Coordinates of N, CA, C and O in Angstrom, one line a residue:
X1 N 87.2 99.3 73.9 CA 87.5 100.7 74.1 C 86.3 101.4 74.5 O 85.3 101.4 73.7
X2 N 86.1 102.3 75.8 CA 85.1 102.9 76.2 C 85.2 104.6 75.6 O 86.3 105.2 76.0
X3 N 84.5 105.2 74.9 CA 84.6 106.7 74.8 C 83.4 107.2 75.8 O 82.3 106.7 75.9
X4 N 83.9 108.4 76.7 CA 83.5 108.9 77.8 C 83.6 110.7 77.4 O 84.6 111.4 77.2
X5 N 82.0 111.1 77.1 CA 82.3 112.4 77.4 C 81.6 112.6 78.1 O 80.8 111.9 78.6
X6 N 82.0 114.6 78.5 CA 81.4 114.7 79.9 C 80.6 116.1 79.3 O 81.0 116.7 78.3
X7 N 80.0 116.2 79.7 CA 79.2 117.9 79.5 C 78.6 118.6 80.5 O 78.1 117.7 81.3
X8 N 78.5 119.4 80.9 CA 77.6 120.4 82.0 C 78.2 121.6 82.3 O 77.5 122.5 82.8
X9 N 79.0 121.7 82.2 CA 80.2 122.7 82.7 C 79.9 124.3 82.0 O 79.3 124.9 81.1
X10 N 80.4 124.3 82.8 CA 80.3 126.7 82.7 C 80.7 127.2 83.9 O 81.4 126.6 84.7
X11 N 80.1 128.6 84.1 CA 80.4 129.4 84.6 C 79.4 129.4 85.6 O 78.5 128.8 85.2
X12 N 79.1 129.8 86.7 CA 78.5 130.2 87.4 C 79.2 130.4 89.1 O 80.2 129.9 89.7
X13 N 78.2 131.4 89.6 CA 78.1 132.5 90.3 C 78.8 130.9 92.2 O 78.7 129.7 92.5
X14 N 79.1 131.9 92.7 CA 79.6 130.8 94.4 C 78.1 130.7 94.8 O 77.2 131.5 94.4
X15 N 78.0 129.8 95.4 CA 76.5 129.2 95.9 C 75.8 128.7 95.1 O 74.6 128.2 95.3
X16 N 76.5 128.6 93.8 CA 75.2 128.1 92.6 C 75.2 126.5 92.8 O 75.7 126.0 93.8
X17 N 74.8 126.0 91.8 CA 74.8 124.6 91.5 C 75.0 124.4 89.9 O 74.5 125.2 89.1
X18 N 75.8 123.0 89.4 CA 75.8 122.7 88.4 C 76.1 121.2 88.0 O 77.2 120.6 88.4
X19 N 75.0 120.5 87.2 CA 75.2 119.1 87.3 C 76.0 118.4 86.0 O 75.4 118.7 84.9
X20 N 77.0 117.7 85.9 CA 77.7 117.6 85.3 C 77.4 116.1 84.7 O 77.1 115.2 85.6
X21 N 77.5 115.5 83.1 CA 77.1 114.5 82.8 C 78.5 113.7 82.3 O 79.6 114.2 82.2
X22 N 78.1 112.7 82.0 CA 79.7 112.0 81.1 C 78.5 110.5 80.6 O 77.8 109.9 81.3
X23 N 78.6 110.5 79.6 CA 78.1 109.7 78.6 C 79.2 108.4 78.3 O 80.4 108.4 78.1
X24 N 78.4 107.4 78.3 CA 79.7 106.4 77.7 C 79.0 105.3 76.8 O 77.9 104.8 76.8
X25 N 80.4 105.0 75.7 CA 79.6 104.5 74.6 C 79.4 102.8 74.3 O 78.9 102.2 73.4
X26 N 80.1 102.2 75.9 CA 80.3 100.9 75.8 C 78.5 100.5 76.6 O 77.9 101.0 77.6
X27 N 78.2 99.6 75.8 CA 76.7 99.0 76.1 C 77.0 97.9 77.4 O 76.1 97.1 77.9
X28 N 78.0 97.9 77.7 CA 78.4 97.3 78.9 C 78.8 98.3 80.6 O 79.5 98.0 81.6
X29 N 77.8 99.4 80.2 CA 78.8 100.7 81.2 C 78.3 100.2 82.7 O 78.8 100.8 83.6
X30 N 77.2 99.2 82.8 CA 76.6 99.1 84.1 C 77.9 98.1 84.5 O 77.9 98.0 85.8
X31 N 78.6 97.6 84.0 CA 79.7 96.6 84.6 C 81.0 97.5 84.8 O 82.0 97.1 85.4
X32 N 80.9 98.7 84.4 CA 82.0 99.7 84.9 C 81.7 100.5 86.0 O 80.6 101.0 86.4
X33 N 82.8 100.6 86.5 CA 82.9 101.8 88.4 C 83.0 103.0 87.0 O 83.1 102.8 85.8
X34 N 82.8 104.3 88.0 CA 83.3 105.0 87.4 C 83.4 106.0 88.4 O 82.8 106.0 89.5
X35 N 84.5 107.3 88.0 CA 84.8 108.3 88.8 C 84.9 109.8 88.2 O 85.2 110.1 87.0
X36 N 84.5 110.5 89.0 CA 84.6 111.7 88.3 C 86.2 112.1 89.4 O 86.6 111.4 90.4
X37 N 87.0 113.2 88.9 CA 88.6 113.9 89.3 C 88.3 114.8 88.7 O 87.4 114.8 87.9
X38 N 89.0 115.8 89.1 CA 89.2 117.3 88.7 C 90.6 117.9 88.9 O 91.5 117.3 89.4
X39 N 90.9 119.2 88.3 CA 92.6 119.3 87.7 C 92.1 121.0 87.7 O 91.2 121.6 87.2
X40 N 93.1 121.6 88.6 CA 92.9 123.2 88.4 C 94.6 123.6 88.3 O 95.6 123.0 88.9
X41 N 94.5 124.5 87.5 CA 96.0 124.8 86.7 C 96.6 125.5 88.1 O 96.5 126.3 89.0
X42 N 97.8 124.0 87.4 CA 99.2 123.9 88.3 C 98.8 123.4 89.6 O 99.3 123.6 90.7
X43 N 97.6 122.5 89.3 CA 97.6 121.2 90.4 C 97.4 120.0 90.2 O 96.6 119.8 89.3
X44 N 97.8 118.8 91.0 CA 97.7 117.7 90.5 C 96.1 117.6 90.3 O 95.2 118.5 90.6
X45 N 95.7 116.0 89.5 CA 94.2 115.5 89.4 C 93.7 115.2 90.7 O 94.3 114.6 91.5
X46 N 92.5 115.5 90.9 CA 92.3 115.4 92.5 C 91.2 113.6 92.4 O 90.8 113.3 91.2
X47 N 90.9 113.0 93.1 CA 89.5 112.5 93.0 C 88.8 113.3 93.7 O 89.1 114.1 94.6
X48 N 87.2 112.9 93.0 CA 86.6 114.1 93.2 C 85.0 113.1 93.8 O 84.4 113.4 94.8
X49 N 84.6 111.9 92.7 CA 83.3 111.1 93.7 C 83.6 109.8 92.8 O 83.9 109.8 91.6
X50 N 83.4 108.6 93.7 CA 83.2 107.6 92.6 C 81.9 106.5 93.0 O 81.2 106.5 94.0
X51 N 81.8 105.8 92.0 CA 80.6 104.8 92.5 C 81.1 103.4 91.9 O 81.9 103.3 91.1
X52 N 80.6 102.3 92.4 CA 81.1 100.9 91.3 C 80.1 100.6 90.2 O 79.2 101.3 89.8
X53 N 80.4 99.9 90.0 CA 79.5 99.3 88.8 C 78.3 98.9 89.1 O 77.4 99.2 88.4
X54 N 78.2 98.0 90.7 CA 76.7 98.0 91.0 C 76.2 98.6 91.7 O 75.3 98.2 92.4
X55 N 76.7 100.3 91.9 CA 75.6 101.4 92.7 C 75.9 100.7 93.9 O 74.8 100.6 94.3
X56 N 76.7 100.0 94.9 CA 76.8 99.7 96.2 C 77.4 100.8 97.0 O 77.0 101.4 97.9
X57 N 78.7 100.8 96.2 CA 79.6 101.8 96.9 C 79.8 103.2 96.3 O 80.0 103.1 95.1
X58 N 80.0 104.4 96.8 CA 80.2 105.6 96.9 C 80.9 106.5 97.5 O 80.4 107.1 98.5
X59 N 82.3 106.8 97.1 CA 83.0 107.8 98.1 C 82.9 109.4 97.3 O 82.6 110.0 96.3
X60 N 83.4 109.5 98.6 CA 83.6 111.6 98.0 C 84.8 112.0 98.5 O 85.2 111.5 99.5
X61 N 85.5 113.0 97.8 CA 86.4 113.8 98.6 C 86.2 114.5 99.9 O 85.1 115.0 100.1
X62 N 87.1 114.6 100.7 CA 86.5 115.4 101.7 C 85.8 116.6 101.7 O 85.1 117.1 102.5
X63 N 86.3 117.3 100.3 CA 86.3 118.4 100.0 C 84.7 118.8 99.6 O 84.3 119.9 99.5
X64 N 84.1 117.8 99.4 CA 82.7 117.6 98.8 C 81.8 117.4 99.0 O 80.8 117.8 98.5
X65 N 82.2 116.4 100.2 CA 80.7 115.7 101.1 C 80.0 116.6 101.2 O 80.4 117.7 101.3
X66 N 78.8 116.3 101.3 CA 77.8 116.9 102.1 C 77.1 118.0 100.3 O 75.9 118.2 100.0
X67 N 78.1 118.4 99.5 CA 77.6 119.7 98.7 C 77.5 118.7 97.0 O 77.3 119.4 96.1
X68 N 77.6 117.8 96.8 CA 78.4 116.7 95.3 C 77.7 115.4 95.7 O 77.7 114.7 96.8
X69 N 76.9 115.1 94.3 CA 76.4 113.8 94.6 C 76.6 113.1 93.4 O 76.4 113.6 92.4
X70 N 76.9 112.2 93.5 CA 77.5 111.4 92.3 C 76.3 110.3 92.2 O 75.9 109.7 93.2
X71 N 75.6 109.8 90.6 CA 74.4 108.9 90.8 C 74.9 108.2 89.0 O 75.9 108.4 88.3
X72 N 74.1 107.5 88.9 CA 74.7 106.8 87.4 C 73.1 105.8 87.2 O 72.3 105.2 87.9
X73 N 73.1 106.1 85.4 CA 71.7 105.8 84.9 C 72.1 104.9 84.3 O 72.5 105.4 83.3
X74 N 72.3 103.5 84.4 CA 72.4 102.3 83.5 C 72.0 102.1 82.3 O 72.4 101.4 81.3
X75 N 70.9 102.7 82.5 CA 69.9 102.9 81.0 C 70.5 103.6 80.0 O 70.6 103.4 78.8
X76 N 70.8 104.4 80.7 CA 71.7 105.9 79.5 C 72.9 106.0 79.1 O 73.4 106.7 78.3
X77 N 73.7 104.9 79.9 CA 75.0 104.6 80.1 C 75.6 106.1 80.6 O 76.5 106.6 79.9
X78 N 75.3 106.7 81.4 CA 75.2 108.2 82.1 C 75.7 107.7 83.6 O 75.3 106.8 84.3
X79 N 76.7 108.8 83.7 CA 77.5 109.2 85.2 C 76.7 110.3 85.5 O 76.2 110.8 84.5
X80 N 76.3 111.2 86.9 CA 76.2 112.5 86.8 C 77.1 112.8 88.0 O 77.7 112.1 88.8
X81 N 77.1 114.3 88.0 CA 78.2 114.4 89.3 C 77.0 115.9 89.6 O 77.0 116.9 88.9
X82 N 76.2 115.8 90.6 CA 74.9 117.1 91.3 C 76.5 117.7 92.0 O 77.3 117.1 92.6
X83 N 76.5 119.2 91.6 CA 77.5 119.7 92.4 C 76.5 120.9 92.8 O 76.0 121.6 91.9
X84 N 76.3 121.1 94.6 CA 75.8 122.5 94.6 C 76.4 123.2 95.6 O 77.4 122.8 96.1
X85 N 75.9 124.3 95.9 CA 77.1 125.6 96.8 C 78.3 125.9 96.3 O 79.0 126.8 96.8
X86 N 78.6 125.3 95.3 CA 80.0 125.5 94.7 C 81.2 127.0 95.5 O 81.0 128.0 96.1
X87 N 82.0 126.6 95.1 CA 82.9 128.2 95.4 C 83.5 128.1 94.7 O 83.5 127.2 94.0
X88 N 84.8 129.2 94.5 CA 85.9 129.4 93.7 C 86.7 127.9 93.5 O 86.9 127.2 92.5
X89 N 87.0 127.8 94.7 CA 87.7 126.4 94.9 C 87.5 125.2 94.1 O 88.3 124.3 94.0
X90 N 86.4 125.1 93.6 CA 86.1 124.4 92.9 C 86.4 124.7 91.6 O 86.0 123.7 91.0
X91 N 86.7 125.4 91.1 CA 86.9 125.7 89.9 C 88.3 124.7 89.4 O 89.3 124.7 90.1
X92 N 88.2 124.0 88.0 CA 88.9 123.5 87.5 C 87.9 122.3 86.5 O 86.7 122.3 86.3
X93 N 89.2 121.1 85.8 CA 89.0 120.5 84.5 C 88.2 119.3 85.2 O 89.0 118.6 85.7
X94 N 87.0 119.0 85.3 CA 86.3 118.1 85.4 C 86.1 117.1 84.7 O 85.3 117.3 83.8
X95 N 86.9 115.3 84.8 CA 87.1 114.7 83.9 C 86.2 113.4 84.8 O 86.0 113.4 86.1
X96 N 85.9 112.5 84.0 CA 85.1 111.7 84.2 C 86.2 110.1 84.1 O 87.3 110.1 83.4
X97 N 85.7 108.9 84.8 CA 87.2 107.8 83.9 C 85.9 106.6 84.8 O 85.2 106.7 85.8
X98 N 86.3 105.6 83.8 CA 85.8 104.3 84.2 C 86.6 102.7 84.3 O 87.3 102.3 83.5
X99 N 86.4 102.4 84.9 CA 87.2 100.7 85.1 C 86.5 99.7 85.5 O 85.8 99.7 86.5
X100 N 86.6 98.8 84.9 CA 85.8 97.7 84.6 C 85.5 97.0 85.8 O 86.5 96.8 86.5
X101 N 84.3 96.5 86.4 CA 84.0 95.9 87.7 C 85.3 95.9 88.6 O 86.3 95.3 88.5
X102 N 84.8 96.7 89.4 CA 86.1 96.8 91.1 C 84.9 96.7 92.1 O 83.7 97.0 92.2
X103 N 85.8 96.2 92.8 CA 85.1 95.8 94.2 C 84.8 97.4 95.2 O 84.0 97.7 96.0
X104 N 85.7 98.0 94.8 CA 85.7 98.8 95.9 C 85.9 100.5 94.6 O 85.9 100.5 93.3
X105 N 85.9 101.6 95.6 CA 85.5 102.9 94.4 C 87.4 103.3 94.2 O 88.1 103.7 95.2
X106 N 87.7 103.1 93.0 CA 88.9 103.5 92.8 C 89.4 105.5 93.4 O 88.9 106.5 93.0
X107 N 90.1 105.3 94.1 CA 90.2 107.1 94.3 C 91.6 107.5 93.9 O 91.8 108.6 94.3
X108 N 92.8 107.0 93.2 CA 93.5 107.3 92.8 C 93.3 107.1 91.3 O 92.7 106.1 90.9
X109 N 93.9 108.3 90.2 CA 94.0 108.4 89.1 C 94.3 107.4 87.9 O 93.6 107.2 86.9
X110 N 95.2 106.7 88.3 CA 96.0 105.3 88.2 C 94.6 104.0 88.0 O 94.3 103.4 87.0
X111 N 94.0 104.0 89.2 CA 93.1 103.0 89.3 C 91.9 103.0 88.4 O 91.0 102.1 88.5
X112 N 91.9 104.3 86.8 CA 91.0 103.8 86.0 C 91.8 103.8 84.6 O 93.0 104.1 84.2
X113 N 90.7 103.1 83.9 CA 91.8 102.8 82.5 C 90.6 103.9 81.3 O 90.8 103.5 80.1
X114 N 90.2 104.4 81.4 CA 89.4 104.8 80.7 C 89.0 106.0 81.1 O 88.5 106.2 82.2
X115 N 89.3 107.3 80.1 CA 88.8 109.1 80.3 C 88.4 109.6 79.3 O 88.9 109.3 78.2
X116 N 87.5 110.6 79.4 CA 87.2 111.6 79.2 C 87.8 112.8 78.5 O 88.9 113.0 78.8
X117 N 87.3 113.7 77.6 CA 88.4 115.1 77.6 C 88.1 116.1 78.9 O 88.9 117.0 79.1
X118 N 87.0 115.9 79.6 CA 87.1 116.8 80.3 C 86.0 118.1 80.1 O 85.6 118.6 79.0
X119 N 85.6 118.4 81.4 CA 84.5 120.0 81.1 C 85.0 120.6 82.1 O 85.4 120.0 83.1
X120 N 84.9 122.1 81.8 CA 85.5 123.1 82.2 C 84.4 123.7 83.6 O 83.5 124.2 83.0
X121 N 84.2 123.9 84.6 CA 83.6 124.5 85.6 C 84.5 125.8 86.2 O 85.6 125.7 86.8
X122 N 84.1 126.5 86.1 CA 84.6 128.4 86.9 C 83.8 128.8 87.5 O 82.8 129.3 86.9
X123 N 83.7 128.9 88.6 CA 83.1 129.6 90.0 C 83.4 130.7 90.2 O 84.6 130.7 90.5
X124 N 82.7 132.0 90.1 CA 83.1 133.2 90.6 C 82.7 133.9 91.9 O 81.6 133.5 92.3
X125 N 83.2 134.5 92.4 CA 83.1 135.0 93.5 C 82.1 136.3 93.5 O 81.9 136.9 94.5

């Protein structure tokens, strides 16, 4: 059983930046992908960035490129997700999820076995 929390989350201003962490407790985390998704009330879970287990591969939402970087510390057993420029839009439940060596970056919700509770990000205008 993997326990995944995530922390970074708050408030801040459109244009800001805020980097978001997820911690995991399995001493095995470099052999997990992992992804961050996000959930803004009364919409589905989005994917949001993922990476694999051996740092090869990395996708993003389209929604993200270019502004969201997703990096992972083997040492720390640590995901991060660098989010900057942010806007309203972005605002919602930031959850973190991992799955055991995949070849490729899982981007549907389904495709991890393992989550997070989640951190809260609000962008204001």
């Amino acid at each position: 059983q993997v326990h995944l929390v995530e922390s970074g989350g708050g408030l801040v201003q459109a244009g800001g930046s805020l980097r978001l962490s997820c911690a995991a407790s399995e001493r095995t985390f470099s052999s997990y992908s992992m992804g961050w998704f996000r959930q803004a009330p009364g919409k589905e879970r989005e994917f949001v960035a993922g990476i694999t287990w051996s740092g090869g591969s990395i996708r993003y939402a389209d929604s993200v490129k270019g502004r969201f970087t997703i990096s992972r510390d083997n040492a720390k057993n640590t995901v991060y997700l660098q989010m900057n420029s942010l806007n309203p839009e972005d605002t919602a439940l930031y959850y973190c999820a991992g799955k055991l060596r995949t070849l490729a970056v899982p981007t549907r919700f389904t495709g991890y076995d393992y989550w997070g509770q989640g951190t809260q990000v609000a962008v204001s205008s």
